Amino acid sequence: MSITVLKPGLLTTVQDFGRFGHQRQGVVVGGAMDKLALRIANLLVGNHENAAALELAMQGPALRFEQDQVIALAGADLSANINGAQVRLWRPVLVKAGCILRFGKPAYGNYAYLAVAGSIKVPQVMGSCSTYLRAGMGGLEGRALQKDDVLYVGETSETNKLVLSALLMQAKKEAEFTEASWWPEPELLPKYEPNPVLCAMPGLEYHWFSENSREYIWQQKYKLTAQSDRMGYQVQGTALALEEKRDLLSTAVTFGTVQVPPHGDPIILMADSQTTGGYPRIAQVITADLPKLAQVQPGGIIQFEEVSLEQAQQRYYQQEKTMLALQQAIHNKLNQV
Amino acid sequence: MPQPALHPSLFLSPLGDSAVVLQFGEEISPAIHQRIRAVTHLLEQQPFRGLVDFVPAFTTLTVYYDPWELSQQGTTDAYSEVVRHLEILVEQAAVTAAAPARVVEIPVVYGGTFGPDLQEVAEQAGLSIEEVIRIHSQGSYQVYMIGFAPGFPYLGGMDARIATPRKAKPRESIPAGSVGIAGAQTGVYSITTPGGWQLIGRTPLRLFDPSRQEPSLLQAGDRVRFVPITEADFLSRKEEQA
């Protein structure tokens, strides 16, 4: 059971939820930039939601499936096709052995997820399969995929087999691939916007900033620059300034932390955020809005909207309830076939 | 937003919806460090349900949690739950004797190709190379926190006589194990990375190795001593590791 990499794509890595419990050793959490999309892709093929999958950045790879394989794509729309025929996101797809999955021009978003039934088989390092490029650990030999790499697929579970049998029932003999005739209701799927408003809580050093800066952060439209990657998204706007010069002793930062270096343009820390940093933290994007943020393309315009801790928690709970509903919907679908 | 907790000078504040920051003070001090160490130790011994991770730093302890689990699937207030757990630990920590610090010896080849900036450090300090080595290796250093990179220790306690500003132009690649000075700090590069520290030597030890049970050689709370070794010692220790 394997997949051959014909073309690696811009930055294709193995990711799961990330590495937890080691931040005190300076080990970044990493993991998928858009966790919601990763979770859904995995659920659609019958995997555990935290299973190792491929994260495809902007320009996807070309992959040949060496055996019949159930897959699902989620997250960014990178114009996927199988042997030249368009294939849709957010649903299970049965691909015949020998078929090639390719990608075209990104239609929206940055990061797509390719889940395979049985999950990508790589060893766990410190409890996670996520690739952490800077320390060369996790994923496939601690690096992004390269041409001629061979990825192995793990054993399939009972749930994986249910997805497969549902697809086999509708598959036509001559078809190179079969998209499932069902998919989740749109309200259960993430809503991406090219220019989103992101909910954020005031950060730990919010009150260090000048009165003007404390207004700007909620009023400005920020442009996402090309200096944006898995570690952080750099945005541009009117420079923010502290009320008076103060130094922050290095302290914890995390995915969603909006920190302000001396030049005054905020950096929003992303999945590969360092564990600690020394720049004042003006805001913290709420967890529920991180997937939306991850998919904003360079040049996109974002705005922050101030929310309370209570509102942030409610949004978190709401997102988890939606995921439960999605899981239930998939379960019902598979068990009625 | 910060709210005073049980102990004067301790503040708890949310870092978003999935973490809480315990702020023990405003400056680097051994006393604050010991308090953070005590709470961290209890957190390791008595993790609560929904605890995800924690990061001790100079004056803070940041505790990451899973709001969904702590709120019993959104039925209670996750933040109040996590604060309740932490307040119990802070109370306990106040009456618990701190475990003695581990002392870790780090062998270092000073100077030569392993420490290309040793001469510059000596000149800036108006000392001989031998004096710089003696001062650096006689110190006992406190590991305040691990951060910046996997296994990278922030060390306190360097003798002010050998403090040296960073390089004007950072190097593109500094080998793992390099021992350096930046301002009043000393440290050891744990992975190969760009950096601007003045390099005075190198250790054959791996400060970070993901294949070890404890990947980071050091942890917050340890004490470090640097022990001068020869280049021959360095090479044989490297061979032993390989």
Coordinates of C-alpha atoms in Angstrom, one line a residue:
Chain A
M1 CA 0.0 0.0 0.0
S2 CA 1.9 3.0 -1.2
I3 CA 1.8 6.4 -2.9
T4 CA 4.6 7.6 -5.2
V5 CA 5.5 11.3 -5.2
L6 CA 6.0 12.3 -8.9
K7 CA 6.2 16.0 -8.1
P8 CA 6.6 17.3 -4.5
G9 CA 4.6 20.5 -4.8
L10 CA 5.7 23.8 -3.0
L11 CA 5.7 22.5 0.5
T12 CA 4.0 19.1 1.1
T13 CA 4.4 17.8 4.6
V14 CA 2.9 15.1 6.8
Q15 CA 0.8 16.7 9.6
D16 CA -1.5 15.7 12.4
F17 CA -2.7 17.9 15.4
G18 CA 0.9 18.5 16.5
R19 CA 3.2 17.7 19.3
F20 CA 1.9 18.4 22.8
G21 CA 3.5 18.1 26.2
H22 CA 7.0 19.2 25.1
Q23 CA 6.7 23.0 24.8
R24 CA 8.7 23.4 28.1
Q25 CA 11.6 21.8 26.1
G26 CA 11.2 24.4 23.4
V27 CA 9.6 22.0 21.0
V28 CA 7.0 23.7 18.9
V29 CA 3.5 22.2 18.7
G30 CA 3.4 22.4 14.9
G31 CA 0.7 20.3 13.2
A32 CA -1.9 21.3 10.6
M33 CA -2.4 25.0 9.9
D34 CA -6.1 24.4 9.4
K35 CA -7.0 21.7 12.0
L36 CA -10.6 21.8 11.1
A37 CA -10.0 20.8 7.5
L38 CA -7.5 18.1 8.6
R39 CA -10.1 16.7 11.1
I40 CA -12.9 16.6 8.5
A41 CA -10.7 15.1 5.7
N42 CA -9.8 12.3 8.2
L43 CA -13.4 11.7 9.3
L44 CA -14.6 11.5 5.7
V45 CA -12.3 8.5 4.9
G46 CA -13.1 6.8 8.2
N47 CA -9.8 7.7 10.0
H48 CA -9.4 9.0 13.5
E49 CA -9.6 12.8 13.2
N50 CA -6.0 13.2 14.4
A51 CA -4.5 10.7 11.9
A52 CA -1.4 11.7 9.9
A53 CA -2.4 13.2 6.5
L54 CA -0.7 15.4 3.9
E55 CA -0.7 19.1 4.1
L56 CA -0.4 20.7 0.7
A57 CA 0.7 24.4 0.6
M58 CA -0.5 26.6 -2.3
Q59 CA 0.9 24.4 -5.1
G60 CA 0.0 20.8 -4.7
P61 CA 2.1 17.8 -5.6
A62 CA 1.6 15.1 -8.2
L63 CA 0.9 11.7 -6.5
R64 CA 0.4 8.2 -8.0
F65 CA -1.7 5.7 -6.0
E66 CA -0.1 2.3 -6.3
Q67 CA -3.3 0.6 -5.2
D68 CA -7.0 1.4 -5.0
Q69 CA -7.2 4.1 -2.3
V70 CA -10.0 6.0 -0.5
I71 CA -9.0 9.6 -0.1
A72 CA -10.6 12.9 0.9
L73 CA -9.5 16.5 0.2
A74 CA -10.4 19.4 2.5
G75 CA -9.4 23.0 3.2
A76 CA -8.0 25.1 0.4
D77 CA -9.2 24.5 -3.1
L78 CA -6.0 23.8 -5.1
S79 CA -7.8 22.7 -8.2
A80 CA -7.3 19.0 -7.8
N81 CA -7.8 16.6 -10.6
I82 CA -7.4 12.8 -11.1
N83 CA -6.0 11.9 -14.5
G84 CA -7.2 15.3 -15.7
A85 CA -10.7 15.1 -14.4
Q86 CA -11.8 17.5 -11.7
V87 CA -12.2 16.0 -8.2
R88 CA -14.3 17.7 -5.5
L89 CA -13.3 18.5 -1.9
W90 CA -15.1 17.5 1.3
R91 CA -16.2 14.0 0.2
P92 CA -14.7 10.5 0.2
V93 CA -13.3 9.5 -3.2
L94 CA -12.2 6.0 -4.3
V95 CA -9.2 6.2 -6.6
K96 CA -8.2 3.3 -8.8
A97 CA -4.6 2.0 -8.7
G98 CA -2.3 3.8 -11.1
C99 CA -4.2 7.0 -11.1
I100 CA -2.4 10.3 -10.6
L101 CA -3.7 13.1 -8.4
R102 CA -2.5 16.5 -9.6
F103 CA -3.2 20.1 -8.7
G104 CA -3.6 23.3 -10.7
K105 CA -3.9 27.0 -9.8
P106 CA -5.1 27.6 -6.2
A107 CA -8.7 28.7 -6.4
Y108 CA -9.0 29.8 -2.7
G109 CA -7.0 29.4 0.5
N110 CA -3.4 28.2 1.2
Y111 CA -3.5 24.8 2.8
A112 CA -5.3 21.7 1.6
Y113 CA -5.4 18.4 3.3
L114 CA -5.3 15.0 1.7
A115 CA -6.4 12.2 4.0
V116 CA -6.0 8.6 3.0
A117 CA -7.9 5.7 4.5
G118 CA -5.5 4.0 6.9
S119 CA -3.5 7.3 7.3
I120 CA 0.0 8.1 6.2
K121 CA 2.4 5.7 7.9
V122 CA 5.4 7.5 9.5
P123 CA 6.9 7.0 12.9
Q124 CA 5.7 9.1 15.8
V125 CA 8.3 11.4 17.2
M126 CA 7.5 12.7 20.7
G127 CA 3.9 11.7 20.3
S128 CA 3.2 13.1 16.9
C129 CA 3.7 12.5 13.2
S130 CA 3.8 16.2 12.3
T131 CA 6.8 17.4 10.3
Y132 CA 8.8 20.1 12.1
L133 CA 11.2 21.4 9.4
R134 CA 13.4 23.6 11.6
A135 CA 14.5 20.8 13.8
G136 CA 14.3 18.2 11.0
M137 CA 11.9 15.9 13.0
G138 CA 8.7 14.1 12.5
G139 CA 6.8 13.3 9.2
L140 CA 8.9 11.8 6.5
E141 CA 12.5 12.0 7.7
G142 CA 11.8 15.4 9.2
R143 CA 11.5 17.1 5.8
A144 CA 9.0 18.1 3.1
L145 CA 8.2 15.5 0.4
Q146 CA 10.6 15.2 -2.5
K147 CA 10.3 13.7 -6.0
D148 CA 10.4 9.9 -5.9
D149 CA 9.5 9.6 -2.3
V150 CA 7.2 6.6 -1.5
L151 CA 4.6 7.1 1.2
Y152 CA 3.2 4.0 2.9
V153 CA -0.4 3.8 4.0
G154 CA -1.4 2.2 7.4
E155 CA -3.8 -0.6 8.1
T156 CA -7.5 0.2 7.5
S157 CA -10.0 0.0 10.3
E158 CA -13.6 -1.2 10.3
T159 CA -14.7 2.4 9.7
N160 CA -12.3 2.8 6.8
K161 CA -13.9 -0.4 5.4
L162 CA -17.4 1.0 5.7
V163 CA -16.4 4.0 3.7
L164 CA -14.8 1.8 1.1
S165 CA -17.8 -0.5 0.7
A166 CA -20.2 2.4 0.3
L167 CA -18.0 3.7 -2.5
L168 CA -17.7 0.3 -4.1
M169 CA -21.5 0.0 -4.2
Q170 CA -21.8 3.1 -6.4
A171 CA -18.5 2.7 -8.4
K172 CA -18.7 2.0 -12.1
K173 CA -16.3 -0.6 -13.3
E174 CA -14.5 1.6 -15.9
A175 CA -14.3 4.7 -13.7
E176 CA -10.9 5.9 -12.7
F177 CA -12.3 7.4 -9.6
T178 CA -15.6 7.5 -7.8
E179 CA -16.8 10.5 -5.7
A180 CA -19.2 9.6 -2.9
S181 CA -22.8 10.4 -3.7
W182 CA -23.1 12.0 -0.3
W183 CA -21.2 14.8 1.5
P184 CA -21.7 16.9 4.6
E185 CA -24.3 19.6 4.8
P186 CA -22.6 23.0 4.0
E187 CA -23.4 24.4 7.4
L188 CA -21.2 21.7 9.0
L189 CA -18.2 22.7 7.0
P190 CA -15.8 25.7 7.7
K191 CA -16.6 29.0 6.0
Y192 CA -13.5 30.6 4.5
E193 CA -13.4 34.2 3.4
P194 CA -10.6 36.0 1.4
N195 CA -10.9 39.0 3.6
P196 CA -12.2 37.8 7.0
V197 CA -13.0 39.5 10.3
L198 CA -11.2 37.5 12.9
C199 CA -12.3 37.5 16.5
A200 CA -9.5 38.1 19.0
M201 CA -9.1 38.8 22.7
P202 CA -6.9 41.6 24.0
G203 CA -3.4 40.2 24.7
L204 CA -1.4 40.1 27.9
E205 CA 0.4 43.4 27.0
Y206 CA -2.6 45.1 25.4
H207 CA -2.5 47.8 28.1
W208 CA 1.2 48.6 27.2
F209 CA 0.2 50.0 23.9
S210 CA -0.7 53.7 23.3
E211 CA -4.3 54.7 23.3
N212 CA -4.2 55.1 19.5
S213 CA -2.7 51.7 19.0
R214 CA -5.4 50.1 21.1
E215 CA -8.0 51.7 18.8
Y216 CA -6.1 50.9 15.6
I217 CA -5.8 47.2 16.3
W218 CA -9.6 46.8 16.2
Q219 CA -10.3 49.4 13.4
Q220 CA -7.5 48.8 10.9
K221 CA -7.7 46.7 7.8
Y222 CA -4.5 44.8 7.7
K223 CA -2.9 43.4 4.6
L224 CA -1.3 40.0 4.8
T225 CA 2.2 40.2 3.3
A226 CA 4.1 37.6 1.3
Q227 CA 6.4 37.1 4.4
S228 CA 3.9 34.6 5.7
D229 CA 4.5 31.0 6.4
R230 CA 3.8 28.1 8.8
M231 CA 5.6 30.0 11.6
G232 CA 3.8 33.4 11.3
Y233 CA 1.7 35.7 9.2
Q234 CA 3.1 39.2 8.8
V235 CA 0.5 41.9 8.3
Q236 CA 0.9 45.6 7.3
G237 CA -1.0 48.6 8.5
T238 CA -0.4 51.8 10.5
A239 CA 2.4 51.0 12.9
L240 CA 1.5 50.2 16.4
A241 CA 3.5 51.7 19.3
L242 CA 3.9 51.2 23.0
E243 CA 2.8 54.0 25.4
E244 CA 6.5 54.0 26.6
K245 CA 9.4 51.9 25.8
R246 CA 9.3 48.6 27.8
D247 CA 11.0 45.3 27.4
L248 CA 9.1 42.0 27.8
L249 CA 10.9 39.1 29.4
S250 CA 10.6 36.0 27.2
T251 CA 7.4 34.3 27.9
A252 CA 5.0 31.8 26.2
V253 CA 3.4 32.5 22.8
T254 CA 1.2 30.3 20.8
F255 CA -0.8 29.8 17.6
G256 CA -2.9 32.9 17.2
T257 CA -0.8 35.2 19.3
V258 CA -0.6 38.7 17.7
Q259 CA 2.8 40.1 18.7
V260 CA 4.2 43.5 17.8
P261 CA 8.0 43.8 17.1
P262 CA 9.6 47.3 17.3
H263 CA 8.8 48.1 13.7
G264 CA 5.1 48.2 14.7
D265 CA 3.5 45.8 12.2
P266 CA 1.9 42.8 13.9
I267 CA 3.0 39.2 13.3
I268 CA 0.3 36.6 13.9
L269 CA 2.0 33.4 15.1
M270 CA 0.8 30.3 13.3
A271 CA 1.1 26.5 13.8
D272 CA 4.9 26.4 13.9
S273 CA 5.0 29.3 16.4
Q274 CA 8.1 29.3 18.7
T275 CA 7.2 28.2 22.3
T276 CA 8.3 31.5 23.7
G277 CA 8.8 35.0 22.5
G278 CA 9.8 38.5 23.6
Y279 CA 7.6 40.9 21.8
P280 CA 4.5 42.4 23.4
R281 CA 1.3 40.5 22.7
I282 CA -1.5 42.9 21.7
A283 CA -4.1 40.3 20.9
Q284 CA -4.9 36.6 20.7
V285 CA -7.0 35.3 17.8
I286 CA -9.6 32.9 19.2
T287 CA -9.2 29.2 18.4
A288 CA -12.4 28.9 16.4
D289 CA -11.1 31.5 13.9
L290 CA -7.6 30.0 13.3
P291 CA -8.7 27.8 10.4
K292 CA -10.2 30.9 8.6
L293 CA -7.0 32.8 9.3
A294 CA -4.8 30.0 8.0
Q295 CA -6.5 30.2 4.6
V296 CA -6.1 33.9 4.1
Q297 CA -3.8 34.4 1.1
P298 CA -1.0 37.0 0.9
G299 CA -2.6 40.2 -0.2
G300 CA -5.8 39.4 1.7
I301 CA -7.3 41.9 4.1
I302 CA -8.0 41.0 7.7
Q303 CA -9.6 42.9 10.5
F304 CA -9.7 42.0 14.2
E305 CA -12.9 42.2 16.2
E306 CA -12.6 42.3 20.0
V307 CA -14.4 39.6 21.9
S308 CA -14.5 38.5 25.5
L309 CA -13.1 35.3 26.9
E310 CA -16.7 34.1 27.4
Q311 CA -17.5 34.7 23.7
A312 CA -14.3 33.0 22.7
Q313 CA -15.2 29.9 24.7
Q314 CA -18.7 29.9 23.3
R315 CA -17.3 29.9 19.8
Y316 CA -15.0 27.1 20.7
Y317 CA -17.8 25.0 22.1
Q318 CA -19.9 25.8 19.1
Q319 CA -17.2 24.6 16.8
E320 CA -16.8 21.3 18.7
K321 CA -20.6 20.8 18.6
T322 CA -20.6 21.2 14.9
M323 CA -17.8 18.6 14.6
L324 CA -19.8 16.2 16.7
A325 CA -22.8 16.8 14.4
L326 CA -20.6 16.1 11.4
Q327 CA -19.2 12.9 12.9
Q328 CA -22.8 11.8 13.7
A329 CA -23.9 12.6 10.1
I330 CA -21.0 10.6 8.7
H331 CA -21.7 7.7 11.0
N332 CA -25.4 7.7 10.1
K333 CA -24.6 7.8 6.4
L334 CA -22.2 4.8 6.7
N335 CA -24.4 2.7 8.7
Q336 CA -27.5 3.2 6.6
V337 CA -25.8 1.9 3.5
Chain B
M1 CA -8.4 41.8 33.0
P2 CA -5.7 40.2 35.2
Q3 CA -7.2 39.1 38.5
P4 CA -5.3 38.9 41.8
A5 CA -5.3 35.3 43.1
L6 CA -4.6 33.8 46.5
H7 CA -1.0 35.0 46.7
P8 CA -0.1 38.6 46.5
S9 CA 1.9 39.4 43.4
L10 CA 0.5 36.4 41.5
F11 CA -1.9 37.2 38.7
L12 CA -3.8 34.9 36.5
S13 CA -4.9 36.0 33.0
P14 CA -6.2 34.2 30.0
L15 CA -4.0 33.8 26.9
G16 CA -6.9 33.3 24.5
D17 CA -9.5 30.6 25.1
S18 CA -7.1 27.7 25.7
A19 CA -4.3 28.9 28.0
V20 CA -3.9 30.7 31.3
V21 CA -0.8 32.7 32.3
L22 CA 0.3 32.8 35.9
Q23 CA 2.4 35.9 36.4
F24 CA 4.6 35.7 39.5
G25 CA 6.4 39.1 39.2
E26 CA 8.0 41.5 36.8
E27 CA 11.7 40.7 37.0
I28 CA 14.2 37.9 36.7
S29 CA 15.0 36.7 40.2
P30 CA 15.9 33.4 41.9
A31 CA 13.0 33.7 44.3
I32 CA 10.4 34.0 41.5
H33 CA 12.1 31.2 39.7
Q34 CA 11.8 28.9 42.7
R35 CA 8.1 29.7 43.0
I36 CA 7.5 28.9 39.3
R37 CA 9.5 25.7 39.7
A38 CA 7.5 24.6 42.7
V39 CA 4.1 25.0 40.9
T40 CA 5.5 23.4 37.7
H41 CA 6.7 20.4 39.7
L42 CA 3.2 19.9 41.3
L43 CA 1.6 20.3 37.8
E44 CA 3.9 17.4 36.6
Q45 CA 3.0 15.3 39.6
Q46 CA -0.7 16.1 39.6
P47 CA -1.9 16.8 36.1
F48 CA -5.6 17.6 35.9
R49 CA -8.0 16.3 33.3
G50 CA -7.9 18.6 30.2
L51 CA -4.3 19.8 30.9
V52 CA -2.5 19.9 27.5
D53 CA 0.9 21.5 28.1
F54 CA 2.8 24.1 30.2
V55 CA 5.7 26.4 29.7
P56 CA 7.7 27.9 32.6
A57 CA 9.5 31.1 31.7
F58 CA 11.3 33.9 33.6
T59 CA 8.3 35.3 35.5
T60 CA 5.4 33.3 34.1
L61 CA 4.0 29.8 34.0
T62 CA 1.7 29.3 31.0
V63 CA -0.7 26.4 31.2
Y64 CA -2.5 25.1 28.1
Y65 CA -5.8 23.3 28.4
D66 CA -8.5 21.7 26.4
P67 CA -11.6 23.9 26.9
W68 CA -13.9 21.2 25.5
E69 CA -12.8 18.7 28.0
L70 CA -12.6 21.0 31.0
S71 CA -16.0 22.4 30.3
Q72 CA -17.5 18.9 30.0
Q73 CA -18.4 19.5 26.5
G74 CA -19.4 23.1 26.8
T75 CA -21.6 22.8 29.9
T76 CA -19.4 24.7 32.3
D77 CA -16.9 27.6 32.2
A78 CA -13.6 26.0 31.2
Y79 CA -11.5 29.0 32.4
S80 CA -13.0 28.9 35.9
E81 CA -12.3 25.2 36.0
V82 CA -8.7 25.6 35.1
V83 CA -8.2 28.5 37.6
R84 CA -9.7 26.4 40.3
H85 CA -7.2 23.6 39.6
L86 CA -4.3 26.0 39.5
E87 CA -5.2 27.8 42.7
I88 CA -5.1 24.5 44.6
L89 CA -1.6 23.8 43.2
V90 CA -0.4 27.3 44.0
E91 CA -1.6 26.9 47.6
Q92 CA 0.2 23.5 47.9
A93 CA 3.4 24.9 46.3
A94 CA 3.6 27.6 49.0
V95 CA 4.1 24.9 51.7
T96 CA 6.1 22.4 49.7
A97 CA 9.9 22.3 49.9
A98 CA 11.5 22.6 46.5
A99 CA 13.3 19.6 45.2
P100 CA 17.1 20.2 45.0
A101 CA 18.3 21.4 41.6
R102 CA 19.9 19.0 39.3
V103 CA 23.5 20.0 38.4
V104 CA 24.4 19.3 34.8
E105 CA 28.1 19.5 33.7
I106 CA 28.6 20.6 30.1
P107 CA 32.1 19.9 28.7
V108 CA 33.3 22.7 26.4
V109 CA 36.3 23.1 24.1
Y110 CA 37.1 26.8 24.3
G111 CA 38.5 28.8 21.5
G112 CA 40.1 27.8 18.2
T113 CA 37.8 26.9 15.4
F114 CA 35.1 25.9 18.0
G115 CA 35.1 29.3 19.6
P116 CA 36.1 31.8 16.9
D117 CA 35.0 34.9 18.9
L118 CA 36.9 34.0 22.1
Q119 CA 39.7 36.5 21.2
E120 CA 37.1 39.3 20.6
V121 CA 35.4 38.6 23.9
A122 CA 38.8 38.7 25.7
E123 CA 39.7 42.0 24.0
Q124 CA 36.4 43.7 24.8
A125 CA 36.7 42.6 28.4
G126 CA 40.4 43.6 28.6
L127 CA 41.2 40.1 29.9
S128 CA 43.4 37.3 28.6
I129 CA 41.8 34.3 26.8
E130 CA 42.7 32.1 29.8
E131 CA 40.9 34.5 32.2
V132 CA 37.8 34.5 30.1
I133 CA 37.8 30.7 30.1
R134 CA 38.4 30.6 33.9
I135 CA 35.6 33.1 34.6
H136 CA 33.1 31.3 32.3
S137 CA 33.9 27.8 33.5
Q138 CA 33.9 28.8 37.2
G139 CA 30.3 30.1 37.1
S140 CA 27.3 28.2 38.2
Y141 CA 24.4 29.0 35.9
Q142 CA 20.6 28.8 36.5
V143 CA 18.4 27.4 33.8
Y144 CA 15.5 29.8 33.9
M145 CA 13.7 28.5 31.0
I146 CA 13.9 26.5 27.7
G147 CA 12.7 28.4 24.6
F148 CA 13.6 30.0 21.3
A149 CA 14.5 26.7 19.9
P150 CA 14.1 23.0 21.0
G151 CA 16.3 22.5 24.1
F152 CA 17.7 26.0 24.1
P153 CA 18.4 27.1 27.7
Y154 CA 18.1 30.7 28.9
L155 CA 20.9 30.8 31.6
G156 CA 21.3 33.3 34.4
G157 CA 24.3 34.0 36.5
M158 CA 27.1 35.0 34.1
D159 CA 29.9 37.1 35.5
A160 CA 29.4 40.7 34.2
R161 CA 33.2 41.0 33.4
I162 CA 32.8 38.8 30.3
A163 CA 29.5 40.4 29.0
T164 CA 29.9 41.2 25.3
P165 CA 27.4 42.7 22.8
R166 CA 26.1 40.4 20.0
K167 CA 27.9 40.3 16.6
A168 CA 27.0 43.2 14.5
K169 CA 26.2 40.8 11.6
P170 CA 24.6 37.5 12.6
R171 CA 26.1 34.3 11.2
E172 CA 23.9 32.3 8.8
S173 CA 24.5 29.0 10.4
I174 CA 25.8 28.2 13.9
P175 CA 26.5 24.5 14.6
A176 CA 24.5 22.8 17.4
G177 CA 26.6 22.7 20.6
S178 CA 28.1 26.1 20.1
V179 CA 28.6 28.0 23.4
G180 CA 28.1 31.7 23.2
I181 CA 27.7 35.1 24.9
A182 CA 25.2 37.7 24.0
G183 CA 25.2 40.8 26.3
A184 CA 25.0 39.6 29.9
Q185 CA 23.8 36.1 28.9
T186 CA 25.5 32.9 28.0
G187 CA 23.9 29.9 26.3
V188 CA 24.4 26.9 24.1
Y189 CA 22.9 26.5 20.7
S190 CA 20.8 23.4 20.8
I191 CA 20.2 23.0 17.1
T192 CA 22.0 24.4 14.1
T193 CA 20.4 27.8 13.4
P194 CA 21.4 31.3 12.3
G195 CA 22.4 33.6 15.2
G196 CA 24.3 36.6 16.4
W197 CA 26.0 35.3 19.6
Q198 CA 29.7 35.6 20.2
L199 CA 31.0 32.0 20.0
I200 CA 33.5 31.0 22.6
G201 CA 33.5 27.2 22.4
R202 CA 31.6 24.1 21.7
T203 CA 30.3 21.1 23.6
P204 CA 30.1 17.5 22.2
L205 CA 26.8 17.0 24.1
R206 CA 23.6 17.1 22.2
L207 CA 21.3 19.6 24.0
F208 CA 18.4 18.3 21.9
D209 CA 17.9 14.8 20.6
P210 CA 14.3 13.8 19.7
S211 CA 15.3 10.1 19.9
R212 CA 16.0 10.4 23.7
Q213 CA 13.4 9.7 26.3
E214 CA 13.9 13.3 27.5
P215 CA 14.9 15.1 24.2
S216 CA 16.1 18.2 26.0
L217 CA 19.3 17.7 28.0
L218 CA 18.3 20.6 30.3
Q219 CA 15.1 21.7 31.9
A220 CA 14.1 24.8 33.7
G221 CA 15.3 24.6 37.3
D222 CA 18.6 22.8 36.5
R223 CA 22.0 24.3 37.3
V224 CA 24.7 24.2 34.7
R225 CA 28.5 24.2 35.0
F226 CA 30.9 24.4 32.0
V227 CA 33.9 22.1 32.2
P228 CA 36.9 22.9 29.9
I229 CA 38.0 19.9 27.8
T230 CA 40.6 19.5 25.0
E231 CA 39.9 19.1 21.3
A232 CA 40.9 15.4 21.6
D233 CA 38.4 14.9 24.4
F234 CA 35.8 16.5 22.2
L235 CA 36.5 14.2 19.3
S236 CA 36.4 11.1 21.3
R237 CA 33.2 12.1 23.0
K238 CA 31.7 12.7 19.6
E239 CA 32.8 9.3 18.4
E240 CA 31.2 7.7 21.5
Q241 CA 27.9 9.3 20.6
A242 CA 28.1 8.2 17.0

